[in-house]
Amino acid sequence: MDRKEFLGLVGTSIGAIVLGSCLQSCKKQNNSPTAPTVDFTLDLNSSTNSALLSNGGYLYSNGVIVAKTTTGTFIAVSQACTHQGSAVIFQPVGNSFQCNSHGAKFASNGTVTNGPANSNLKQYTCTLTGTSLRVNG
Ligand code: FES
């Protein structure tokens, strides 16, 4: 083996190691936390839930982010970003959800609209009866 062959072999081996380690770390980034199955009711008369009295307001409860859209509809999705688990926030402009950790965005129904997340948030059903908001799914 001459010098050129040796350097070519070493370069290929290092490239394979670097590529393998990158692929492993990329896989770990989308750990898709398991979305909880829930069934709970929020009393909108309670000061604890007052964020939901205003259009564009939101709160977290039982692993779920519950929001009141700019048109007054209640929506709910799992709060843990499917990228690495940070809590998403509600964005009244566009009635969407966003993760500030790495910029993932989700539609009002939890569908991914911008990576790095590659799986959707779980959507829950919201049912308003009087001043009681049931969230389940
Ligand atoms: S944790 Fe990375 S985008 Fe949400």
PDB file of C-alpha atoms and ligand atoms in Angstrom, residues 81-86 88 99-104 115-117, ligand 1:
ATOM      1  CA  CYS A  81     -43.180  19.527  20.951  1.00  0.00           C
ATOM      2  CA  THR A  82     -42.616  16.361  18.957  1.00  0.00           C
ATOM      3  CA  HIS A  83     -39.011  17.391  18.284  1.00  0.00           C
ATOM      4  CA  GLN A  84     -37.452  17.354  21.749  1.00  0.00           C
ATOM      5  CA  GLY A  85     -40.370  17.886  24.103  1.00  0.00           C
ATOM      6  CA  SER A  86     -40.334  21.615  24.879  1.00  0.00           C
ATOM      7  CA  VAL A  88     -45.260  24.818  22.555  1.00  0.00           C
ATOM      8  CA  CYS A  99     -41.997  25.840  19.688  1.00  0.00           C
ATOM      9  CA  ASN A 100     -39.416  28.441  20.575  1.00  0.00           C
ATOM     10  CA  SER A 101     -36.652  25.917  21.242  1.00  0.00           C
ATOM     11  CA  HIS A 102     -35.796  25.251  17.600  1.00  0.00           C
ATOM     12  CA  GLY A 103     -38.594  26.913  15.626  1.00  0.00           C
ATOM     13  CA  ALA A 104     -41.060  24.112  14.879  1.00  0.00           C
ATOM     14  CA  GLY A 115     -39.577  21.504  11.124  1.00  0.00           C
ATOM     15  CA  PRO A 116     -37.429  20.334  12.722  1.00  0.00           C
ATOM     16  CA  ALA A 117     -40.354  18.431  14.261  1.00  0.00           C
TER      17      ALA A 117
HETATM   18  S1  FES B   1     -37.989  21.025  20.920  1.00  0.00           S
HETATM   19 FE1  FES B   1     -36.950  21.472  19.058  1.00  0.00          FE
HETATM   20  S2  FES B   1     -38.422  22.537  17.859  1.00  0.00           S
HETATM   21 FE2  FES B   1     -39.479  22.016  19.681  1.00  0.00          FE
END
